[in-house]
Short mmCIF file of C-alpha atoms in Angstrom, two decimals:
data_model
loop_
_atom_site.label_atom_id
_atom_site.label_comp_id
_atom_site.label_asym_id
_atom_site.label_seq_id
_atom_site.Cartn_x
_atom_site.Cartn_y
_atom_site.Cartn_z
CA MET L 1149 29.69 -151.14 -42.41
CA LEU L 1150 32.46 -148.54 -42.41
CA VAL L 1151 34.20 -148.64 -45.79
CA GLY L 1152 38.00 -148.66 -45.86
CA ILE L 1153 38.57 -148.28 -42.12
CA ASN L 1154 40.58 -150.74 -40.07
CA MET L 1155 38.40 -151.47 -37.05
CA ARG L 1156 41.35 -151.93 -34.71
CA HIS L 1157 41.80 -148.17 -34.80
CA LEU L 1158 38.42 -147.73 -33.14
CA LEU L 1159 39.85 -149.15 -29.92
CA ILE L 1160 42.49 -146.48 -29.50
CA SER L 1161 42.14 -144.94 -26.03
CA ALA L 1162 45.47 -143.20 -25.55
CA VAL L 1163 45.58 -139.61 -24.44
CA LEU L 1164 46.34 -137.15 -27.24
CA VAL L 1165 48.45 -134.11 -26.44
CA CYS L 1166 47.78 -131.30 -28.90
CA ALA L 1167 48.35 -127.56 -29.21
CA SER L 1168 45.19 -126.77 -27.26
CA GLY L 1169 45.92 -129.07 -24.31
CA ILE L 1170 45.23 -132.70 -23.46
CA ILE L 1171 42.40 -134.45 -25.28
CA SER L 1172 41.19 -137.94 -24.44
CA ALA L 1173 40.74 -140.06 -27.55
CA ASP L 1174 37.19 -140.97 -26.51
CA THR L 1175 36.20 -137.28 -26.71
CA LEU L 1176 37.81 -136.70 -30.11
CA ASP L 1177 35.40 -135.24 -32.70
CA ASP L 1178 36.10 -134.16 -36.28
CA GLY L 1179 34.65 -134.06 -39.78
CA PRO L 1180 32.95 -134.48 -42.06
CA TYR L 1181 35.24 -135.53 -44.90
CA VAL L 1182 33.06 -135.98 -47.96
CA PHE L 1183 34.24 -138.28 -50.78
CA THR L 1184 32.66 -138.00 -54.22
CA SER L 1185 34.30 -140.69 -56.38
CA LEU L 1186 32.45 -143.69 -54.96
CA PRO L 1187 29.19 -144.90 -56.60
CA ASN L 1188 27.53 -142.71 -53.96
CA TRP L 1189 29.04 -139.86 -52.01
CA GLN L 1190 30.32 -140.88 -48.58
CA ALA L 1191 30.85 -138.72 -45.50
CA LEU L 1192 33.26 -139.70 -42.71
CA TRP L 1193 33.32 -138.33 -39.17
CA VAL L 1194 35.07 -139.16 -35.92
CA CYS L 1195 32.65 -138.88 -33.00
CA ALA L 1196 33.87 -139.50 -29.44
CA GLY L 1197 36.90 -141.29 -30.84
CA GLU L 1198 34.84 -143.59 -33.08
CA ALA L 1199 34.90 -143.47 -36.87
CA LYS L 1200 31.49 -143.11 -38.51
CA ALA L 1201 30.46 -143.24 -42.17
CA ARG L 1202 27.32 -142.29 -44.01
CA THR L 1203 26.43 -142.93 -47.63
CA LEU L 1204 24.79 -139.89 -49.13
CA PRO L 1205 22.05 -139.79 -51.77
CA GLU L 1206 22.73 -137.78 -54.92
CA VAL L 1207 23.17 -134.13 -53.98
CA LYS L 1208 20.74 -132.24 -56.23
CA SER L 1209 20.39 -129.12 -54.09
CA ALA L 1210 22.09 -127.62 -51.04
CA VAL L 1211 21.88 -130.11 -48.18
CA THR L 1212 23.20 -130.05 -44.62
CA ILE L 1213 24.71 -133.20 -43.10
CA GLU L 1214 25.58 -133.61 -39.43
CA GLU L 1215 26.95 -136.06 -36.89
CA CYS L 1216 27.90 -135.35 -33.25
CA GLY L 1217 27.27 -131.63 -33.75
CA LEU L 1218 29.64 -131.35 -36.72
CA GLN L 1219 27.89 -130.26 -39.87
CA ALA L 1220 28.57 -129.24 -43.45
CA GLN L 1221 26.35 -127.72 -46.09
CA LEU L 1222 26.99 -129.50 -49.40
CA GLN L 1223 26.41 -127.96 -52.81
CA PRO L 1224 25.41 -129.93 -55.92
CA GLN L 1225 27.61 -128.00 -58.35
CA ALA L 1226 31.35 -128.57 -58.67
CA ALA L 1227 33.63 -125.80 -57.44
CA LYS L 1228 34.65 -123.31 -60.14
CA ARG L 1229 37.71 -121.08 -60.22
CA PRO L 1230 36.65 -117.49 -59.37
CA VAL L 1231 37.53 -114.47 -61.48
CA LEU L 1232 40.47 -112.33 -60.34
CA GLU L 1233 39.11 -108.78 -60.38
CA TYR L 1234 36.05 -107.13 -58.82
CA PRO L 1235 34.78 -103.56 -58.47
CA GLN L 1236 35.17 -101.83 -55.12
CA PRO L 1237 32.28 -102.67 -52.74
CA SER L 1238 30.97 -100.14 -50.22
CA LYS L 1239 32.15 -102.36 -47.38
CA LEU L 1240 34.93 -104.92 -47.18
CA ALA L 1241 36.51 -107.08 -44.48
CA ALA L 1242 39.71 -109.11 -44.58
CA ILE L 1243 41.31 -111.65 -42.24
CA SER L 1244 44.21 -114.06 -42.44
CA ASP L 1245 46.10 -116.93 -40.78
CA ILE L 1246 43.29 -118.55 -38.80
CA HIS L 1247 45.38 -121.71 -38.24
CA GLY L 1248 42.63 -123.83 -36.72
CA GLN L 1249 41.51 -121.22 -34.16
CA PHE L 1250 37.84 -121.60 -35.04
CA GLU L 1251 36.42 -119.84 -31.99
CA LEU L 1252 38.44 -116.66 -32.53
CA PHE L 1253 37.50 -116.73 -36.20
CA LYS L 1254 33.79 -117.03 -35.37
CA THR L 1255 34.01 -114.32 -32.72
CA LEU L 1256 35.53 -111.81 -35.13
CA LEU L 1257 33.06 -112.56 -37.92
CA THR L 1258 30.09 -112.30 -35.56
CA ALA L 1259 31.32 -109.22 -33.70
CA HIS L 1260 31.67 -107.28 -36.95
CA GLY L 1261 28.43 -108.34 -38.58
CA ILE L 1262 29.91 -110.62 -41.22
CA MET L 1263 27.70 -113.48 -40.02
CA ASP L 1264 25.06 -114.06 -37.35
CA LYS L 1265 25.45 -116.28 -34.30
CA GLN L 1266 24.12 -119.26 -36.25
CA GLY L 1267 26.93 -118.91 -38.79
CA ASN L 1268 24.89 -117.38 -41.63
CA TRP L 1269 26.10 -114.59 -43.91
CA GLN L 1270 24.86 -111.20 -42.82
CA PHE L 1271 27.27 -108.89 -44.70
CA GLY L 1272 24.89 -108.23 -47.58
CA GLN L 1273 26.70 -107.09 -50.71
CA GLY L 1274 29.97 -106.66 -48.84
CA HIS L 1275 33.14 -108.61 -49.61
CA LEU L 1276 35.11 -110.78 -47.16
CA VAL L 1277 38.66 -111.74 -48.14
CA ILE L 1278 40.52 -114.54 -46.34
CA THR L 1279 44.15 -114.59 -47.40
CA GLY L 1280 44.96 -118.19 -46.56
CA ASP L 1281 46.36 -120.40 -43.80
CA ILE L 1282 43.32 -122.06 -42.32
CA PHE L 1283 45.35 -125.25 -41.88
CA ASP L 1284 47.91 -126.31 -39.25
CA ARG L 1285 48.80 -125.39 -35.67
CA GLY L 1286 45.31 -125.15 -34.13
CA PRO L 1287 42.77 -127.91 -33.37
CA ARG L 1288 39.66 -126.88 -35.38
CA GLN L 1289 40.63 -126.34 -38.99
CA THR L 1290 37.88 -128.61 -40.36
CA GLU L 1291 35.12 -126.51 -38.83
CA ALA L 1292 36.70 -123.32 -40.18
CA LEU L 1293 36.92 -124.72 -43.71
CA TRP L 1294 33.28 -125.82 -43.79
CA LEU L 1295 32.16 -122.46 -42.42
CA ILE L 1296 34.05 -120.63 -45.17
CA TYR L 1297 32.66 -123.02 -47.78
CA GLN L 1298 29.10 -122.34 -46.57
CA LEU L 1299 29.52 -118.57 -46.22
CA GLN L 1300 30.94 -118.36 -49.73
CA HIS L 1301 27.71 -119.72 -51.20
CA GLN L 1302 25.50 -117.64 -48.92
CA ALA L 1303 27.43 -114.49 -49.84
CA LEU L 1304 26.77 -115.09 -53.54
CA GLU L 1305 23.05 -115.47 -52.89
CA ALA L 1306 23.06 -112.13 -51.04
CA GLY L 1307 24.95 -110.31 -53.79
CA GLY L 1308 28.21 -110.26 -51.82
CA LYS L 1309 31.46 -112.16 -52.19
CA LEU L 1310 33.74 -114.28 -50.05
CA HIS L 1311 37.24 -114.69 -51.50
CA PHE L 1312 39.30 -117.49 -49.97
CA LEU L 1313 42.90 -117.43 -51.20
CA LEU L 1314 45.54 -120.12 -50.85
CA GLY L 1315 48.29 -119.70 -48.27
CA ASN L 1316 51.51 -121.62 -47.79
CA HIS L 1317 49.92 -123.96 -45.24
CA GLU L 1318 47.16 -125.02 -47.63
CA MET L 1319 49.88 -125.85 -50.14
CA MET L 1320 51.96 -127.69 -47.54
CA VAL L 1321 49.09 -129.96 -46.50
CA LEU L 1322 47.96 -130.67 -50.07
CA ASN L 1323 51.54 -131.64 -50.91
CA GLY L 1324 51.98 -133.88 -47.85
CA ASP L 1325 54.16 -131.55 -45.75
CA LEU L 1326 52.64 -132.05 -42.29
CA ARG L 1327 55.32 -130.47 -40.11
CA TYR L 1328 52.86 -128.04 -38.51
CA LEU L 1329 49.80 -130.28 -38.39
CA ASN L 1330 48.06 -130.32 -35.02
CA GLU L 1331 48.51 -133.74 -33.41
CA LYS L 1332 44.75 -134.11 -33.23
CA TYR L 1333 44.68 -134.66 -36.99
CA GLU L 1334 47.34 -137.35 -36.86
CA LYS L 1335 44.94 -139.23 -34.61
CA ILE L 1336 42.02 -138.51 -36.96
CA ALA L 1337 43.92 -139.86 -39.96
CA THR L 1338 44.73 -143.03 -38.00
CA LEU L 1339 41.10 -143.53 -36.96
CA LEU L 1340 39.92 -143.06 -40.55
CA ASN L 1341 42.74 -145.28 -41.85
CA ARG L 1342 43.82 -142.78 -44.49
CA PRO L 1343 46.88 -140.55 -44.95
CA PHE L 1344 45.89 -137.07 -43.84
CA PRO L 1345 46.39 -135.40 -47.27
CA ALA L 1346 44.00 -137.99 -48.74
CA LEU L 1347 41.22 -136.45 -46.64
CA TYR L 1348 41.62 -133.45 -48.97
CA GLY L 1349 42.24 -135.41 -52.16
CA GLU L 1350 40.82 -134.69 -55.60
CA ASP L 1351 37.95 -137.06 -54.80
CA THR L 1352 36.69 -134.95 -51.88
CA VAL L 1353 34.42 -131.91 -51.77
CA LEU L 1354 36.89 -129.75 -49.85
CA GLY L 1355 39.85 -131.04 -51.85
CA GLN L 1356 38.20 -130.08 -55.14
CA TRP L 1357 37.23 -126.70 -53.71
CA LEU L 1358 40.75 -125.97 -52.44
CA ARG L 1359 42.26 -126.86 -55.82
CA SER L 1360 39.97 -124.34 -57.50
CA ARG L 1361 40.93 -121.39 -55.26
CA ASN L 1362 43.14 -118.56 -56.49
CA VAL L 1363 46.35 -117.24 -54.98
CA LEU L 1364 45.39 -113.55 -55.33
CA VAL L 1365 42.42 -111.28 -55.97
CA LYS L 1366 42.04 -107.62 -56.90
CA VAL L 1367 39.06 -105.84 -55.35
CA GLY L 1368 38.77 -102.25 -56.47
CA GLU L 1369 42.13 -100.61 -55.82
CA LEU L 1370 43.26 -103.29 -53.37
CA LEU L 1371 45.31 -106.39 -54.17
CA PHE L 1372 45.03 -109.31 -51.72
CA LEU L 1373 47.31 -112.33 -51.36
CA HIS L 1374 48.95 -114.37 -48.64
CA GLY L 1375 52.63 -113.46 -48.67
CA GLY L 1376 53.24 -110.72 -51.23
CA LEU L 1377 54.46 -110.02 -54.74
CA HIS L 1378 58.20 -109.66 -55.22
CA PRO L 1379 59.20 -106.41 -57.00
CA ASP L 1380 60.81 -108.46 -59.78
CA LEU L 1381 57.34 -109.50 -60.94
CA ALA L 1382 56.59 -105.90 -61.85
CA LYS L 1383 59.98 -105.40 -63.47
CA GLU L 1384 59.41 -108.48 -65.63
CA GLY L 1385 55.97 -107.28 -66.68
CA ARG L 1386 54.10 -110.26 -65.24
CA THR L 1387 50.31 -109.96 -65.05
CA LEU L 1388 48.04 -111.03 -62.20
CA ALA L 1389 46.35 -113.52 -64.51
CA GLU L 1390 49.69 -115.03 -65.52
CA ILE L 1391 50.89 -115.33 -61.93
CA ASN L 1392 47.67 -116.98 -60.80
CA GLN L 1393 47.47 -119.30 -63.81
CA VAL L 1394 51.07 -120.49 -63.57
CA PHE L 1395 50.89 -120.93 -59.79
CA SER L 1396 47.64 -122.89 -60.07
CA GLY L 1397 48.91 -125.01 -62.94
CA GLN L 1398 50.89 -127.28 -60.64
CA LEU L 1399 49.47 -126.95 -57.14
CA ILE L 1400 50.48 -130.52 -56.36
CA GLU L 1401 54.06 -131.25 -57.30
CA ASP L 1402 54.54 -134.38 -59.39
CA LYS L 1403 57.76 -136.16 -58.37
CA ASP L 1404 58.17 -137.46 -61.91
CA HIS L 1405 57.63 -133.96 -63.31
CA PRO L 1406 58.97 -131.47 -60.74
CA ARG L 1407 58.14 -127.78 -60.97
CA GLU L 1408 60.52 -125.86 -63.19
CA GLY L 1409 61.14 -122.30 -64.35
CA PHE L 1410 58.54 -119.69 -63.44
CA THR L 1411 56.30 -122.31 -61.82
CA ARG L 1412 59.11 -123.28 -59.45
CA TYR L 1413 59.88 -119.62 -58.71
CA LEU L 1414 56.27 -118.91 -57.73
CA HIS L 1415 56.21 -121.83 -55.29
CA LYS L 1416 59.48 -120.88 -53.59
CA THR L 1417 60.71 -118.16 -51.19
CA ASN L 1418 59.94 -115.17 -53.42
CA GLY L 1419 56.58 -116.51 -54.59
CA PRO L 1420 53.16 -115.13 -53.57
CA ILE L 1421 52.56 -117.47 -50.63
CA TRP L 1422 56.05 -117.24 -49.08
CA TYR L 1423 57.42 -113.75 -49.74
CA ARG L 1424 58.15 -111.61 -46.64
CA GLY L 1425 60.12 -108.79 -48.25
CA TYR L 1426 57.74 -106.02 -47.21
CA PHE L 1427 58.79 -106.60 -43.59
CA ARG L 1428 62.15 -108.40 -43.50
CA PHE L 1429 65.59 -108.21 -45.08
CA PRO L 1430 66.16 -107.86 -47.96
CA GLN L 1431 63.31 -105.39 -47.66
CA ALA L 1432 61.55 -103.82 -50.63
CA SER L 1433 62.15 -100.09 -51.07
CA ASN L 1434 59.50 -97.41 -51.39
CA GLU L 1435 60.33 -97.31 -55.09
CA ASP L 1436 59.76 -101.06 -55.33
CA ILE L 1437 56.35 -100.74 -53.70
CA ASP L 1438 55.36 -97.86 -55.97
CA ALA L 1439 56.46 -99.87 -59.02
CA LEU L 1440 54.29 -102.80 -57.90
CA ARG L 1441 51.30 -100.54 -57.32
CA SER L 1442 51.68 -98.83 -60.66
CA HIS L 1443 52.23 -102.02 -62.64
CA PHE L 1444 49.28 -103.90 -61.12
CA GLY L 1445 47.00 -100.86 -60.99
CA VAL L 1446 46.29 -100.83 -57.26
CA ASN L 1447 46.50 -98.38 -54.40
CA SER L 1448 47.48 -100.85 -51.67
CA ILE L 1449 48.56 -104.48 -51.26
CA VAL L 1450 47.02 -106.48 -48.39
CA VAL L 1451 48.89 -109.54 -47.10
CA GLY L 1452 48.98 -112.07 -44.27
CA HIS L 1453 51.77 -114.61 -43.56
CA THR L 1454 54.12 -112.34 -41.58
CA THR L 1455 52.68 -112.03 -38.07
CA GLN L 1456 52.14 -108.61 -36.52
CA GLU L 1457 50.82 -107.65 -33.11
CA HIS L 1458 47.88 -105.89 -34.78
CA VAL L 1459 46.48 -105.30 -38.24
CA SER L 1460 49.11 -102.80 -39.34
CA SER L 1461 49.91 -100.29 -42.08
CA PHE L 1462 53.34 -99.96 -43.74
CA TYR L 1463 54.85 -97.78 -46.46
CA ASP L 1464 52.35 -94.97 -45.74
CA GLY L 1465 49.38 -97.28 -46.14
CA LYS L 1466 50.58 -98.86 -49.38
CA ILE L 1467 51.06 -102.22 -47.62
CA ILE L 1468 48.56 -103.53 -45.07
CA ALA L 1469 49.48 -106.55 -42.94
CA ILE L 1470 46.51 -108.55 -41.60
CA ASP L 1471 48.14 -111.56 -39.90
CA SER L 1472 47.37 -110.41 -36.36
CA GLY L 1473 48.54 -113.51 -34.48
CA ILE L 1474 45.24 -115.42 -34.38
CA LYS L 1475 47.32 -118.61 -34.58
CA ASN L 1476 48.32 -118.14 -30.93
CA GLY L 1477 44.70 -118.68 -29.88
CA GLU L 1478 44.59 -115.65 -27.58
CA ASN L 1479 43.67 -112.61 -29.64
CA GLY L 1480 43.07 -111.47 -33.18
CA GLU L 1481 41.86 -108.68 -35.44
CA MET L 1482 40.52 -108.11 -38.92
CA LEU L 1483 40.73 -105.31 -41.47
CA LEU L 1484 37.52 -103.36 -42.12
CA ILE L 1485 37.05 -100.85 -44.93
CA GLU L 1486 33.90 -98.79 -45.32
CA ASN L 1487 33.52 -95.92 -47.77
CA GLY L 1488 37.28 -95.74 -48.18
CA LYS L 1489 38.07 -95.58 -44.45
CA ARG L 1490 40.26 -98.30 -42.94
CA TYR L 1491 39.86 -99.77 -39.47
CA ARG L 1492 41.24 -102.46 -37.20
CA GLY L 1493 38.30 -104.64 -36.17
CA LEU L 1494 38.80 -105.93 -32.60
CA LEU L 1495 37.42 -109.03 -30.89
CA ASP L 1496 34.87 -107.07 -28.89
CA GLY L 1497 33.35 -105.59 -32.05
CA SER L 1498 34.96 -102.18 -31.67
CA ARG L 1499 37.03 -100.42 -34.34
CA VAL L 1500 40.25 -98.46 -34.31
CA SER L 1501 41.22 -96.26 -37.25
CA LEU L 1502 44.15 -97.68 -39.19
#
C-alpha cells in the first residue's frame, strides 16, 4: 500500500510539456525521495507515471536502492556540516549551475577523470567543488543530486573531497519559491501527493543533507561560492566563518520570525548567493577585489551564478567565473587546476589554458 498518496493521481495521462520537450505522463520517471521520520525509512519513486513506495530496513551501512533504473546510495550516518578551509590539493576541479542538465554534468565529470562511466569517484585525492544551482530549469535534478551525494562519500574514502555549496536556486526551492521549477516536477509532486518542497523536507535524506551544506569554502588560496562576496564584507571585517554561520542560521525563513539584520542582508541581493557585482553595475573596482583578497587571505575568488559563454577569468585572474551556460542544455565547461595551472575543461575532455 502506498502511504500518503491519493490513488486518483495514478490515472493521470495528460501530456507534460517541459523544458526538454514533450513527455508523456506514462513515461515519467523520477526519484527516489527518501523519508526518515517514519517508523521505518520510506523511499518514493515515480516509474512510468506510477507512484511507487518501498519501506526500507534500518540503514546500518551504505546501501543502494533502485526502481526503474533510478538509484541512490544511502548512508547510515546523518549529514554533518563540513569545515570551511582546506589545504591546496595537487589537482582541483570546479563546476557550477548544472540546473537539471544531468547528461552534460556526467559527460564533463567523466571526460575529465573525476568519475568513471559507472558514476564512481576516480579523482583520487583531488577536490571537486560544485558552487550550487543543481535545482530548477532542467528535467533531471534528482539524478544529479544523488550522484553528488554518492560521489561525496566516495571521495572521502579515497582521500579526496567533494564540496557542494548552496546556490540561490537551492534556497529558492527549500523556501517554496518554485518559479523556475521544471514542469516535470510539478507533475511528480502531484503524483506523490506532496508539495514539492516537502520532497526535500527536514525528514528526508536529501533535505537533511542540503541543510547541512555551506555557502562557501576556502581551498588553499582559492575561495569558492555561488554569487560572490560584496566588498562591504571586507570593509566591515566579517570573517568567512561568521558569514557562513549567519547565512546557515536561518536557511528556511520563518514567517513568524522573518530574517533581520545581517541575516537578511546575506539572503538578499548583495549576499553570497545573489551578488553579481564582479560582472555588472555597480561593478566592484580593482581596489575592492584586492581588499577582499587581502582580508580573506586568498589569491582568487571562484563564482558561478552569472552566466558566461566559457569558464572565464576577470580582474587579471583574481575572479574566475565558472557558470558556463550548462543550464541551456547544449554545452558546458569546468575549471581544472593542476599544480597551479588553470584550464578550461571542455566537453570532449580537452583543455584550454585559462
